[in-house]
Every structure is written in C-alpha cells, then in structure tokens.
Coordinates of C-alpha atoms and ligand atoms in Angstrom, one line a residue:
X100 CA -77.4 -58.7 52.8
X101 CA -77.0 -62.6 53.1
X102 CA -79.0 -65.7 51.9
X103 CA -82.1 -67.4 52.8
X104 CA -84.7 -68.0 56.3
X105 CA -85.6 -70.5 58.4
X106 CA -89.4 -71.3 58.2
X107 CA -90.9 -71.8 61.5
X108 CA -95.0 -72.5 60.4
X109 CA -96.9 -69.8 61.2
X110 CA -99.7 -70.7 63.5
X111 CA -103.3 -70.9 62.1
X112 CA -104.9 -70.3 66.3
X113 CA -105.1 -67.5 67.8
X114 CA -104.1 -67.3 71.7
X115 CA -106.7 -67.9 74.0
X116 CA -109.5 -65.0 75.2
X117 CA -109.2 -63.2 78.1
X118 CA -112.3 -61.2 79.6
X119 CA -115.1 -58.9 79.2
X120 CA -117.9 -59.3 77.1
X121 CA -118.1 -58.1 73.4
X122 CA -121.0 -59.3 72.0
X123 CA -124.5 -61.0 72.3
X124 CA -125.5 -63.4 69.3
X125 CA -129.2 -64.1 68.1
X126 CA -127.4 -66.9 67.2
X127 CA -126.0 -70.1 70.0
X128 CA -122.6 -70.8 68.9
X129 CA -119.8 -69.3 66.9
X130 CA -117.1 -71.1 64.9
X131 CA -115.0 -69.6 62.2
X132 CA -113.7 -71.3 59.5
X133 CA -111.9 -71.1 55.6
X134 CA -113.9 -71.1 53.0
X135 CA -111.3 -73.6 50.1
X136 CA -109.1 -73.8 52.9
X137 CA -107.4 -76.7 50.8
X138 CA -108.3 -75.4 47.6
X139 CA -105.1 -73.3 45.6
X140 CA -105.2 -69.9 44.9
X141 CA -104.3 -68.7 41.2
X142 CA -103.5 -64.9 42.2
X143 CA -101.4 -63.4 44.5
X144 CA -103.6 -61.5 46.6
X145 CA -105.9 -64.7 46.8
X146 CA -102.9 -67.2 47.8
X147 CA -101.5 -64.4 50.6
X148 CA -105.4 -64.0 51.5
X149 CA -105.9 -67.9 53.0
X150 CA -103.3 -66.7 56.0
X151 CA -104.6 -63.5 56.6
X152 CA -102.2 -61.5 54.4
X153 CA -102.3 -59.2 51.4
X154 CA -100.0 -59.0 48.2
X155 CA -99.4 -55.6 46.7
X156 CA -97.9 -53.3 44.0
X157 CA -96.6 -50.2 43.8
X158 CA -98.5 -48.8 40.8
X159 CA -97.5 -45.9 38.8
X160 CA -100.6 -43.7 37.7
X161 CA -99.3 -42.5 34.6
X162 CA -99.3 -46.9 33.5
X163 CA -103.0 -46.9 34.4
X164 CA -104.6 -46.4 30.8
X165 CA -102.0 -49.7 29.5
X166 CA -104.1 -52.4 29.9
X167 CA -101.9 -55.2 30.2
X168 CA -100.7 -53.5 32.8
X169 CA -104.1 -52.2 34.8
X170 CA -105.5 -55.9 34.3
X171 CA -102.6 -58.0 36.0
X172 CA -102.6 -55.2 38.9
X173 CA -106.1 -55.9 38.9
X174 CA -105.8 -59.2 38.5
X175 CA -103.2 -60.1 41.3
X176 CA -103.5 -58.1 43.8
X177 CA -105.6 -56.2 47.1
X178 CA -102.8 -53.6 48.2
X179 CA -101.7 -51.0 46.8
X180 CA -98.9 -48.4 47.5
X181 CA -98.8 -45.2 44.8
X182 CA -95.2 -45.1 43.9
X183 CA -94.8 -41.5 43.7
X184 CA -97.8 -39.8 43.9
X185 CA -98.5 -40.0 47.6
X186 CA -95.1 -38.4 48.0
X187 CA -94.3 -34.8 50.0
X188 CA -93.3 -33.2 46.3
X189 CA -96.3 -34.6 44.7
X190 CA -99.2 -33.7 47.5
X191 CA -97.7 -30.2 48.3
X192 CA -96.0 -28.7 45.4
X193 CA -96.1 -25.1 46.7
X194 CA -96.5 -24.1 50.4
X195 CA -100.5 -25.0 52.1
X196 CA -101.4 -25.6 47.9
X197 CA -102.4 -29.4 48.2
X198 CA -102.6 -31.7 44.8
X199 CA -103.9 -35.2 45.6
X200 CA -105.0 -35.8 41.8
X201 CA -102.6 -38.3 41.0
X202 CA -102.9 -40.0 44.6
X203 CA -106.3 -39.9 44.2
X204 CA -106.8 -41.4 40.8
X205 CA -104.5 -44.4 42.4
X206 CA -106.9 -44.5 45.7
X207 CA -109.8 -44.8 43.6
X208 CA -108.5 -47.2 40.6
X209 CA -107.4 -49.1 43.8
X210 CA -110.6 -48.6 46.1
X211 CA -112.9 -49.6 43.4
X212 CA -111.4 -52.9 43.0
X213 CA -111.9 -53.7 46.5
X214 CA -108.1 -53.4 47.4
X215 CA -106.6 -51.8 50.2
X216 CA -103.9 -48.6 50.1
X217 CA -100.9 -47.9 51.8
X218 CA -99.7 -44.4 52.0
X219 CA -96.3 -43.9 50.9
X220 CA -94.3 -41.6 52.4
X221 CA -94.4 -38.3 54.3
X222 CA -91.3 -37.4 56.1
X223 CA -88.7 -38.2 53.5
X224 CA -85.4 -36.7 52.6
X225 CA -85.8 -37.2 49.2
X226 CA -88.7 -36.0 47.0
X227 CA -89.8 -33.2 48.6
X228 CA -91.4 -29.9 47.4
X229 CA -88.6 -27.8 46.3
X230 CA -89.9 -25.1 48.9
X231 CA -89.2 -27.0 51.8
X232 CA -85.0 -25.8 50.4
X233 CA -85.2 -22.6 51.6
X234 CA -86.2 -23.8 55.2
X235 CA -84.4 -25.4 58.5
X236 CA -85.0 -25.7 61.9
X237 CA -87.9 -24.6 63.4
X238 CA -89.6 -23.7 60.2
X239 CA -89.1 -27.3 58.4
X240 CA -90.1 -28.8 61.1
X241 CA -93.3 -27.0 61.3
X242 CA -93.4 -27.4 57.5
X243 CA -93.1 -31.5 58.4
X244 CA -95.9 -31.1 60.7
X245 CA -98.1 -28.9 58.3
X246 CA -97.7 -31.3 55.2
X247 CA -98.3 -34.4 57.6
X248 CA -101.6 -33.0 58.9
X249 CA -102.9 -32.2 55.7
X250 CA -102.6 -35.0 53.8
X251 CA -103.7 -37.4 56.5
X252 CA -106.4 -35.1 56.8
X253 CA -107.5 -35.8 52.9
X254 CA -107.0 -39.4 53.1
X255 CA -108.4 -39.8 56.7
X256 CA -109.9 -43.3 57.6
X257 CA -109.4 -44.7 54.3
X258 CA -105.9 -45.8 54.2
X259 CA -104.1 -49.5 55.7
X260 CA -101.0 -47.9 56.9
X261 CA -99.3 -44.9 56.3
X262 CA -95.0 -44.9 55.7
X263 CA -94.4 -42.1 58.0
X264 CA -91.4 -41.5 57.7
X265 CA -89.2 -43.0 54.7
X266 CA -85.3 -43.6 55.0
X267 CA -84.4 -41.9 58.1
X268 CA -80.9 -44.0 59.0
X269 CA -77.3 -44.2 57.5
X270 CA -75.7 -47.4 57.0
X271 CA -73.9 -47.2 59.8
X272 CA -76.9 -47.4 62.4
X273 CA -76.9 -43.5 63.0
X274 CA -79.6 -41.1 61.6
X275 CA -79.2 -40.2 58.0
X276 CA -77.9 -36.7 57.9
X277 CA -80.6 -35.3 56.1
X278 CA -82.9 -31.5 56.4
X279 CA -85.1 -32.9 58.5
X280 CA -82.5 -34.6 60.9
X281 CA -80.9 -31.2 61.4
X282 CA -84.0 -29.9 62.8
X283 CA -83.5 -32.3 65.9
X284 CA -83.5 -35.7 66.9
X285 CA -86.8 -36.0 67.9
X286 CA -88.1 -35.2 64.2
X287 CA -89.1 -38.6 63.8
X288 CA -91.2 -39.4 66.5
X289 CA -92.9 -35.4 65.9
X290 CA -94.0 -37.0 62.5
X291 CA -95.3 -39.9 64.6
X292 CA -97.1 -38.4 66.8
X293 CA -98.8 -35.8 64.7
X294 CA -99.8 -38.7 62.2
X295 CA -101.4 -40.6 65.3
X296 CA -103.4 -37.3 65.9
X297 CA -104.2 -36.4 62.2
X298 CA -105.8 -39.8 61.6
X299 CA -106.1 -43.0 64.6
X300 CA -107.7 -45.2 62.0
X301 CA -104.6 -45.7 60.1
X302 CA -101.7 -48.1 61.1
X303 CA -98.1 -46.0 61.3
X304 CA -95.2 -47.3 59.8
X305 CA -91.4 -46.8 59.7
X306 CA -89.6 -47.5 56.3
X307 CA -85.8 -48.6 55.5
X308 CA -83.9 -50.5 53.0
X309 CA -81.1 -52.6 54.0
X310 CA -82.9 -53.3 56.9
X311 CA -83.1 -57.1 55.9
X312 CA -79.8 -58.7 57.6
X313 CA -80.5 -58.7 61.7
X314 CA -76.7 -58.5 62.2
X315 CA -76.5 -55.7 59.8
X316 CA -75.8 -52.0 61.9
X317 CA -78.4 -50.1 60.0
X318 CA -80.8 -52.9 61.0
X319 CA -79.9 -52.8 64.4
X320 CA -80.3 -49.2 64.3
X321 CA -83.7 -48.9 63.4
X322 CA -84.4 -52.0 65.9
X323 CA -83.0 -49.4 68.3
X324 CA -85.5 -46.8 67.9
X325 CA -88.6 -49.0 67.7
X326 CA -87.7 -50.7 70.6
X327 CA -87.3 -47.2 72.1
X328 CA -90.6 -45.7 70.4
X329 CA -93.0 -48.7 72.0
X330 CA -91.2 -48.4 75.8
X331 CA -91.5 -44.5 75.4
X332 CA -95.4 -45.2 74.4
X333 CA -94.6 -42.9 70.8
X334 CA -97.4 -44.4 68.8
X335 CA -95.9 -46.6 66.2
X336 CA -97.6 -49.8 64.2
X337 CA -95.7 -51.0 62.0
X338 CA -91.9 -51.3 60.5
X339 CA -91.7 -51.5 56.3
X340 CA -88.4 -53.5 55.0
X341 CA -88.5 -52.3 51.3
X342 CA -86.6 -55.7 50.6
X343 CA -84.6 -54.3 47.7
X344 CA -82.2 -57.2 47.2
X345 CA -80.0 -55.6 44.8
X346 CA -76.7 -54.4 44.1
X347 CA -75.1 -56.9 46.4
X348 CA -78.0 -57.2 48.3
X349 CA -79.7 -60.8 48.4
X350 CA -81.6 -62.2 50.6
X351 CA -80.3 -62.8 54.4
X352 CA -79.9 -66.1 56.2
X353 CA -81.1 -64.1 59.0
X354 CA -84.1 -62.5 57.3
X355 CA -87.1 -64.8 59.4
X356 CA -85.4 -63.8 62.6
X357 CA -85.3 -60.0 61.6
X358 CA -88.6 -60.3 61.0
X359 CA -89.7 -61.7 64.2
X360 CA -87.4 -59.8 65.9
X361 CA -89.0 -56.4 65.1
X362 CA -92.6 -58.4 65.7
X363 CA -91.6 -59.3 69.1
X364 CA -91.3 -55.2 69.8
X365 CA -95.3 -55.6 69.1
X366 CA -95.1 -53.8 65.7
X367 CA -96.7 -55.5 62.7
X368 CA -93.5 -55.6 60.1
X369 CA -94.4 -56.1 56.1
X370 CA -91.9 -56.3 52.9
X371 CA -92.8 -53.3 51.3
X372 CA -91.0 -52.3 48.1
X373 CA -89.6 -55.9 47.0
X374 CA -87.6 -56.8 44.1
X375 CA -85.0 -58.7 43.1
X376 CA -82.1 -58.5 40.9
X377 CA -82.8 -61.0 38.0
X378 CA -85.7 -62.4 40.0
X379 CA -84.1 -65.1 41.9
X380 CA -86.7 -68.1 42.4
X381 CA -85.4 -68.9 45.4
X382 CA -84.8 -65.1 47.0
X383 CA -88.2 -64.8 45.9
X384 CA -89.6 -68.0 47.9
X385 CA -86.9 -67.5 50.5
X386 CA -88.4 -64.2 51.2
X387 CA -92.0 -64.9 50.9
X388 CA -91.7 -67.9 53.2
X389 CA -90.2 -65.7 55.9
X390 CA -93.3 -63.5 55.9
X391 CA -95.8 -66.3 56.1
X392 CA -93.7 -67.8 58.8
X393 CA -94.0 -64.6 61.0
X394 CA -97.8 -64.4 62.2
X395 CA -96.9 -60.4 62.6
X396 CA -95.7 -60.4 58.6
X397 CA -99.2 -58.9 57.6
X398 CA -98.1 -58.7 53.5
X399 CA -95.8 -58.4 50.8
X400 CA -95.3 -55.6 48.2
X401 CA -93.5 -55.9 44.8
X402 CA -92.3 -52.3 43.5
X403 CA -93.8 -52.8 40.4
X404 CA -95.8 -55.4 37.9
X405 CA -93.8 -56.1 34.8
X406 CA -90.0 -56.1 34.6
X407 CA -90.7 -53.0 32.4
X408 CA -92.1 -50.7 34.7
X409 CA -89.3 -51.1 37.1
X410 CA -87.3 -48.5 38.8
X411 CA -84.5 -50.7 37.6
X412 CA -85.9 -52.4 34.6
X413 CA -82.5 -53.0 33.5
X414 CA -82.3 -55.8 36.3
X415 CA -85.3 -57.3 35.6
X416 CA -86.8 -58.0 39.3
X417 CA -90.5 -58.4 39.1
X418 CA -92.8 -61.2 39.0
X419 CA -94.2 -60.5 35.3
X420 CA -91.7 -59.7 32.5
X421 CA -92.0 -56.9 30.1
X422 CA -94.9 -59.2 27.9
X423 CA -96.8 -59.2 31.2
X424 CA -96.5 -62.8 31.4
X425 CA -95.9 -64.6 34.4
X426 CA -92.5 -65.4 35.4
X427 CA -91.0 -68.4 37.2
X428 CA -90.9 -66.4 40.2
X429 CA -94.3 -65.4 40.4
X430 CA -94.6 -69.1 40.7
X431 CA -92.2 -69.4 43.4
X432 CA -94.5 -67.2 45.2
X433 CA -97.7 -68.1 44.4
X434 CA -96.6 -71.5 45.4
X435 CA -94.8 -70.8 49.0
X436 CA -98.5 -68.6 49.7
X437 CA -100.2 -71.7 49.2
X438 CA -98.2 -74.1 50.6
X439 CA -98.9 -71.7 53.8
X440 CA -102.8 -71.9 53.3
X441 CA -103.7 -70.5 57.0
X442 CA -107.5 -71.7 56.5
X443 CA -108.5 -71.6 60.1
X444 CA -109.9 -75.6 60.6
X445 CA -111.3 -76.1 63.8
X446 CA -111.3 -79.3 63.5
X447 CA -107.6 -80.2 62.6
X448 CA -105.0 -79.7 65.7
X449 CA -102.9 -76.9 66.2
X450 CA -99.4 -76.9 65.1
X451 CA -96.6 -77.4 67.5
X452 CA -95.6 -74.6 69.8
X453 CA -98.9 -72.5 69.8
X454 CA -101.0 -72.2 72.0
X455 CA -104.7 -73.8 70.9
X456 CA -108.2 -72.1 71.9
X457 CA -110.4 -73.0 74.6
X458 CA -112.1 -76.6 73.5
X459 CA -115.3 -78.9 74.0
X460 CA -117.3 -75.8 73.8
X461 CA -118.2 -76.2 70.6
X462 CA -119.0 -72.3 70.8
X463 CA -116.0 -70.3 69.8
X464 CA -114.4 -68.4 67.0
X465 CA -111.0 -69.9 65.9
X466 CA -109.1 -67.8 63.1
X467 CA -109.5 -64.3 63.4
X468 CA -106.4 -63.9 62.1
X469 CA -105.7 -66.4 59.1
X470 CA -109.5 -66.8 58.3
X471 CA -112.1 -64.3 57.1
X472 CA -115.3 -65.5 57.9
X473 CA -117.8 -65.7 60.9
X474 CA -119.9 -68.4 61.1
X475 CA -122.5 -69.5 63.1
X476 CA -122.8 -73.2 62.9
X477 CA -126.3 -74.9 63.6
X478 CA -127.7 -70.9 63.2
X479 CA -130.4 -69.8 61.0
X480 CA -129.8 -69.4 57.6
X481 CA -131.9 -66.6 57.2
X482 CA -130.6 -63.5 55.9
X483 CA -131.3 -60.9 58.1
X484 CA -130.9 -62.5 61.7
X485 CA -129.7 -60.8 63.7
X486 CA -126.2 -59.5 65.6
X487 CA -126.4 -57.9 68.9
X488 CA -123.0 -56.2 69.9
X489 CA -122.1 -54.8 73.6
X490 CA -120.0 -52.3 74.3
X491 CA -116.3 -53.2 74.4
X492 CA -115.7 -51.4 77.6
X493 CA -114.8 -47.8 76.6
X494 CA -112.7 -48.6 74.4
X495 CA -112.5 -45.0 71.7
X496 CA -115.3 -45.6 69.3
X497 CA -114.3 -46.1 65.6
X498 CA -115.9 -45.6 62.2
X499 CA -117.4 -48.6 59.8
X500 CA -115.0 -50.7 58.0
X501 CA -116.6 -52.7 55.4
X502 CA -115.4 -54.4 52.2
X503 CA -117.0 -53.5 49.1
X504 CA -119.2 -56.2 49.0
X505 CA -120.4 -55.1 52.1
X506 CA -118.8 -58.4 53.9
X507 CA -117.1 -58.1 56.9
X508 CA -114.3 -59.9 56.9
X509 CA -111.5 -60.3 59.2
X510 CA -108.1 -59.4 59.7
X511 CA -105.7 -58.6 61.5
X512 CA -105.2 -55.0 62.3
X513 CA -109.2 -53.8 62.6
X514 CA -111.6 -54.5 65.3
X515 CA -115.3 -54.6 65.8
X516 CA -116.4 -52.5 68.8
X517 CA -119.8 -50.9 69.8
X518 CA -120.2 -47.2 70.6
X519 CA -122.1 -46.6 73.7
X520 CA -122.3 -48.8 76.7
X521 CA -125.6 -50.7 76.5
X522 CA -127.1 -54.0 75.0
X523 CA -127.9 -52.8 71.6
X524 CA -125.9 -50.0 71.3
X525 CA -124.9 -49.3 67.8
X526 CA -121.5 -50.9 66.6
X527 CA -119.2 -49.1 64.9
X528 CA -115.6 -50.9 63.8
X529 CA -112.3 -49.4 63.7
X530 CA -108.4 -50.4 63.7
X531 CA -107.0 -51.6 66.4
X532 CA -103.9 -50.2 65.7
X533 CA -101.5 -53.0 65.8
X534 CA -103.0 -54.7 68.9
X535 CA -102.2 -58.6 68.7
X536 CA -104.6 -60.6 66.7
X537 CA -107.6 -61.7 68.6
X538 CA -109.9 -64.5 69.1
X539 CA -113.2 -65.0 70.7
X540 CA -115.1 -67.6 72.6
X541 CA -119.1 -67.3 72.9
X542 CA -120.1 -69.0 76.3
X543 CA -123.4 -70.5 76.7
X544 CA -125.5 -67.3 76.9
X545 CA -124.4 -66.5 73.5
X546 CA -121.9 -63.9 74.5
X547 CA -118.8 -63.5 72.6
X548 CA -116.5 -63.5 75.8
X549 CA -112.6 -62.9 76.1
X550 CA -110.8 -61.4 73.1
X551 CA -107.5 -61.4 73.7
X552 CA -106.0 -57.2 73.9
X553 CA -108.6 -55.0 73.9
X554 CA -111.4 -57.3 73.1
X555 CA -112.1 -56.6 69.6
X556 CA -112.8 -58.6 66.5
X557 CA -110.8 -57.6 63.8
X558 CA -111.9 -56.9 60.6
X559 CA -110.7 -55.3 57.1
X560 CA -111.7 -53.5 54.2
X561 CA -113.3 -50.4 53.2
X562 CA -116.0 -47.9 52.9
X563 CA -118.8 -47.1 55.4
X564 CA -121.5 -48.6 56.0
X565 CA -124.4 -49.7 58.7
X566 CA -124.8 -53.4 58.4
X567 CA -122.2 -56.6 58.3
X568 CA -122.5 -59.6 56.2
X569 CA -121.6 -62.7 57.7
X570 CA -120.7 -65.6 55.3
X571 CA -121.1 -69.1 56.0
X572 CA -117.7 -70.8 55.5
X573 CA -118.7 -73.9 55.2
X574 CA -120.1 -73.7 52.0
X575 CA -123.6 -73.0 53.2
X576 CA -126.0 -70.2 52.0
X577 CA -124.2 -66.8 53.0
X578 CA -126.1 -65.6 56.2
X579 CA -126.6 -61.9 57.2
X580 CA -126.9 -60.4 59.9
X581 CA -127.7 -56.8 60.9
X582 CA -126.5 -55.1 63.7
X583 CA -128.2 -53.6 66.2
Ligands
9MR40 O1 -89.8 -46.2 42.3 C1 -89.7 -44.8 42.6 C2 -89.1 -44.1 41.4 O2 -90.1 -44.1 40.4 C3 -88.7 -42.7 41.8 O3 -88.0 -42.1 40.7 C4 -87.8 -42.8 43.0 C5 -87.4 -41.4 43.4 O4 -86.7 -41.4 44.6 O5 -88.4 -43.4 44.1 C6 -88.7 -44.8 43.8 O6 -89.3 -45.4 44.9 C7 -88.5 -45.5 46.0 C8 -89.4 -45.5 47.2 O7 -90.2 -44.4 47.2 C9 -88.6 -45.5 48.5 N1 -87.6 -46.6 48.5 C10 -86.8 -46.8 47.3 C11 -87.6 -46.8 46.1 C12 -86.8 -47.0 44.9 O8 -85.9 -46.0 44.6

C-alpha cells in the first residue's frame, strides 16, 4: 500500500433543497450554525465532531476495570466498535444459545457515555462458533442467516452501523475461499439482505483490509461488488477500510481517491480498524486528512487505545503509548481534525467547487452535515416553543433518536420524519440509511421546504425519547422545543 493523499477541502454546504414540505416552525426563520466553530478541540471525538464526524476505538471488555485505560476511551472518543465480543464465536457459542454479555457490557460502558456503537462483524470466516465446522452448504448458510437475525434482533435500533460481512476477498480481487464462500456466491449479499430485514435502523457495512491502494486488485475487487450491490438495489450503506498499514503496508498516494471513489457508488466509507506500524506522524495525518477531505468519510477508528493493548503491541501503532500518554501522533491527528473545523458559518462563503445554499432568504438551514445545531435566529428564547413537523411524504416511519442529553443533534446518516400524514402529526426520527446529507430552507410561511433525497433532517444519537432540544448556536440561551 503506497504513501500519502491529496486533500481536496471538504465542503462545509450542503447541496441545495429540492421539494416537499417537511416541517412547519412556531418559529419564522431557521439558520444553523457551530457552536466554537473556531475554537480547538482537545479530544479526538470533539476535533472529528466540528465536521460532522466521529473518532472511535475498538475497546476490549476484559481492559474495562483499568482505569487509565476506561478514562482515555472515555476521554477521547464517541464510537465504539467491541473488538471481539460482537463477533459470530462470541454471540452464538452453541447452536440458537445467544451470549451478548460481553457485547453488552461494551454497548452499555459505551451507551452511557453518550457514544455511538458499531457492530463488528457477522459473516466472517474467522472467529466463528466452532459448530458452524461441522456444516456447508445449505445448512451454513441458513446458520449465517440464523446467527445474523438474532443478534441484529438483540441489538435492534441501537447500533451506527453494523460490519456485515468481514473479510470476504483474496488478494487477488476474487472471493476469499472461505465456508461461507463455498455455500455460493451470493452469500454475501444473503447476509445483506437479511441484515436490511432484521433491523432498517442500522447502517450496513462491508469490511476489508488492504483495501487502501485504489490500483490495488483486492481494492478493485471489492469496488466491483459495491458498485454491483447499489445497481442491483442489494441494500448496502457503507464500505469499512480497516486501514491496517502494516507489514509493508503504508499509507497510499492514492488513498483520498479510493475514498471518494467508493463514495461516489453512494456508500458512506469510514477507516475502521486503523493503526500504524510505529505510528507514523505523517501516515497518521496523511490518513486522517483523506477522511476529512471526503464529505462521505463519516469517521475514523483506531483498533485500540494504548500501544499496549494492541493486537500488535510489538509495533507500537496507537495514538497513546503503553503509559497512556499521548503520542506525537495523536497530535498529528488532533491537529489535521481541527485544521478541518467544518463549523457550518452562514455567513463566510462556500469553498470552491460546491455548490452554496439558496441565499437572501435569510430563512434556511446551512450545515446539516458538518454542524449539529438548529437554530432559530430572531426566535423566542423560550424553552418550550414549539416545533410543528409534517409528514415527509410516506416516507417508512422510524423510531426516536436522541442523544443522551436529550439534544437532537445532526448528522449525517439519521433523519427527522413525521409519522402520519397531517399537520401535527407526531414525529418520529430514524436513519436514513446512507441517503446524501441534506439541507433545508424554510420559506416564508415557516415551512421547512426542499431537503435534498428523501427530505429528511438528519440527526444522531441515541435512546428514545418524545421531545427534541434545539440549542442556540450562537451562544444564546439553549431553546427547546417540543414536538407536536
Ligand atoms: O484485534 C482482534 C484480536 O484481539 C483478535 O485476536 C483477532 C482474531 O481474529 O481479531 C482482531 O481484530 C481483527 C478484526 O476483527 C478484523 N480485522 C483484523 C483485526 C486484527 O486482526
């Protein structure tokens, strides 16, 4: 895998609106806007946070009770990925006998700390139950299916993503021979489509290593199928590059361009398992910039906190040494995130090459993607005014998303619809499953008009709930609203 990316700055607008009304706002116009836009982050999660983004870790549970450890996780980042526990060998040790225990303590320890979880993996050829030896054909597959259904079914609406299927391709570009390849070709896109079924809410990912270097055959193999999975309409959202750089392995000139390459298919790609060997500063930046400069990179996951609790310690390729202190590239990172702010200004021009939202309104929402407030300029300040949501036009009705704090915030894969068809009807937000980033205008009836696919606002975080908090972002008193 070869060296370094070409940054191309990620735009800070969304595209323009297109029709059908969304939403009807006590309120007369609607801006969104950064809270510290300009202001440096000191963590991780809060740097990749200003453009929209997340930072994770894998985290082990068996590390949980060391507290250096628990309180730089804490600390530094808002997603995590278990980094065996969520595993086939781990959830169903003996045939239909579930064990989400150690999943689950990582969900919660995760959960409670207002961080997000991806779901790592389900269709793998390694780690799985030792049962699963004595079958083939028809009976794995159906296995595949079984295991797939039930733990989606546990962890239903409350993960980010799920990797659906893990390390499916050789080298070479072909399918990894593997049990599960033997069953047929279409074993892949089986696991997809039952993990579309077992749970909508959560985003659907394919996952490789060496998938890094666009010229690379492996890469181009994957590319193949993705490519072939959105034309065929097999639901997929999202392709993981584990970004091992190891062994050989660096980072590629190229990397930026695979990147946007997958994005362009209309999947959302993340780094998913990073490290590298002797934690190159500039691999590190290299690689972080090429994320920020892909508006479709969502986030970036180290496999790991401290050197020490590496899969290959003896390498040393995490951010945070074996003291837990802070390495220089943690600062390599924590400086390219910022440098990338994303803080959605409407008042500063959009960069070069994208296209800029409606203007001279005065009345429109700018940012969904990179910012994470609504705001209501010249609106009450009066907690408790109130939100009036229409229907989105039929569009499947979703479950709550909420952060902790009870804030909705946005983001770039969930959406706020309404259930029903009326003014007033009761709102209920859900994932939009990889639909592009949207943005809103509000015309002069105070109707959120025009977001862009499907008409949604996209949102993120977790838990249920009934009622969305709205900050001010421009340093003002926090306003609520409820919706009605
Ligand atoms: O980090 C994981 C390590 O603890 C396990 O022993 C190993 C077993 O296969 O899996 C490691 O995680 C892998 C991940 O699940 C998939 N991509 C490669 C990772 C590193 O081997």
């Amino acid at each position: 895998m070869a060296p370094s990316s070409s940054p191309r700055r990620r735009s800070r607008w969304l595209r323009p609106l297109l029709g059908g009304a969304v939403a009807a706002l006590t309120a007369v116009g609607v801006g969104l806007v950064m809270p510290d836009a300009n202001a440096a982050a000191s963590t991780l999660g809060a740097a990749a946070a200003q453009s929209g983004r997340y930072f994770g870790t894998a985290i082990a549970a068996s590390r949980l009770g060391d507290s250096t450890y628990s309180t730089i996780a804490g600390r530094e980042f808002n997603m995590i990925t278990a980094e065996n526990e969520m595993k086939p060998d781990a959830t169903e040790p003996q045939r239909g006998v579930f064990n989400f225990s150690a999943g689950d303590q990582i969900y919660n320890w995760a959960t409670q700390r207002g961080m997000r979880v991806r779901g790592h993996t389900l269709a793998w050829h390694a780690q799985q139950p030792s049962w699963w030896s004595g079958l083939s054909g028809s009976g794995l597959r159906q296995a595949m299916i079984d295991h797939i259904n039930g733990v989606m079914a546990h962890y239903k609406g409350k993960l980010y993503a799920w990797d659906v299927v893990n390390e499916a391709f050789a080298e070479n570009g072909s399918r990894r021979s593997s049990n599960l390849q033997n069953t047929g070709n279409d074993w892949i896109e089986v696991a997809f489509r039952t993990a579309r079924a077992a749970d909508p809410s959560v985003k659907l990912c394919y996952n490789d290593y060496n998938i890094e270097n666009w010229t690379y055959a492996k890469t181009q193999g994957v590319y193949t199928m993705i490519r072939d999975f959105k034309s065929r309409g097999v639901p997929i959202d999202c392709v993981g590059l584990q970004t091992h750089f190891t062994g050989g392995s660096s980072l590629p000139g190229n990397f930026q361009t695979t990147l946007s390459s997958f994005a362009a298919l209309g999947v959302d790609v993340a780094l998913t398992e990073v490290d590298v060997t002797n934690s190159s500063t500039s691999q590190y930046a290299g690689l972080t910039q090429a994320c920020v400069n892909v508006p479709r990179c969502v986030g970036i996951t180290v496999w790991g906190v401290r050197d020490s609790d590496s899969w290959r310690s003896s390498e040393s390729p995490l951010l945070f040494d074996g003291g837990g202190n802070k390495k220089a590239a943690y600062n390599s990172v924590l400086n390219v995130l910022n440098s990338a702010g994303g803080g959605t200004d409407p008042t500063s021009p959009p960069p070069s090459g994208t296209t800029p939202p409606p203007s001279g309104t005065g009345q429109r929402i700018v940012g969904a993607q990179s910012g994470r407030c609504v705001d209501v300029p010249n609106a009450s300040q009066t907690s408790g005014t109130r939100v009036q949501l229409y229907d989105c036009n039929g569009q499947t009705n979703q479950a709550w998303t909420l952060t902790s704090s009870r804030t909705l915030t946005v983001y770039g894969s969930m959406c706020l619809d309404a259930a029903g068809s009326g003014n007033g009807s009761a709102v209920q937000i859900y994932s939009c499953n990889g639909q592009a980033n949207q943005q809103w205008t509000v015309n002069s009836s105070g109707t959120i008009t025009g977001v862009q696919s499907g008409r949604c606002l996209d949102v993120w975080g977790t838990g249920n709930g009934q009622q969305v908090q709205i900050y001010d972002c421009n340093g003002q008193a926090n306003q609520r609203f409820s919706l009605s």
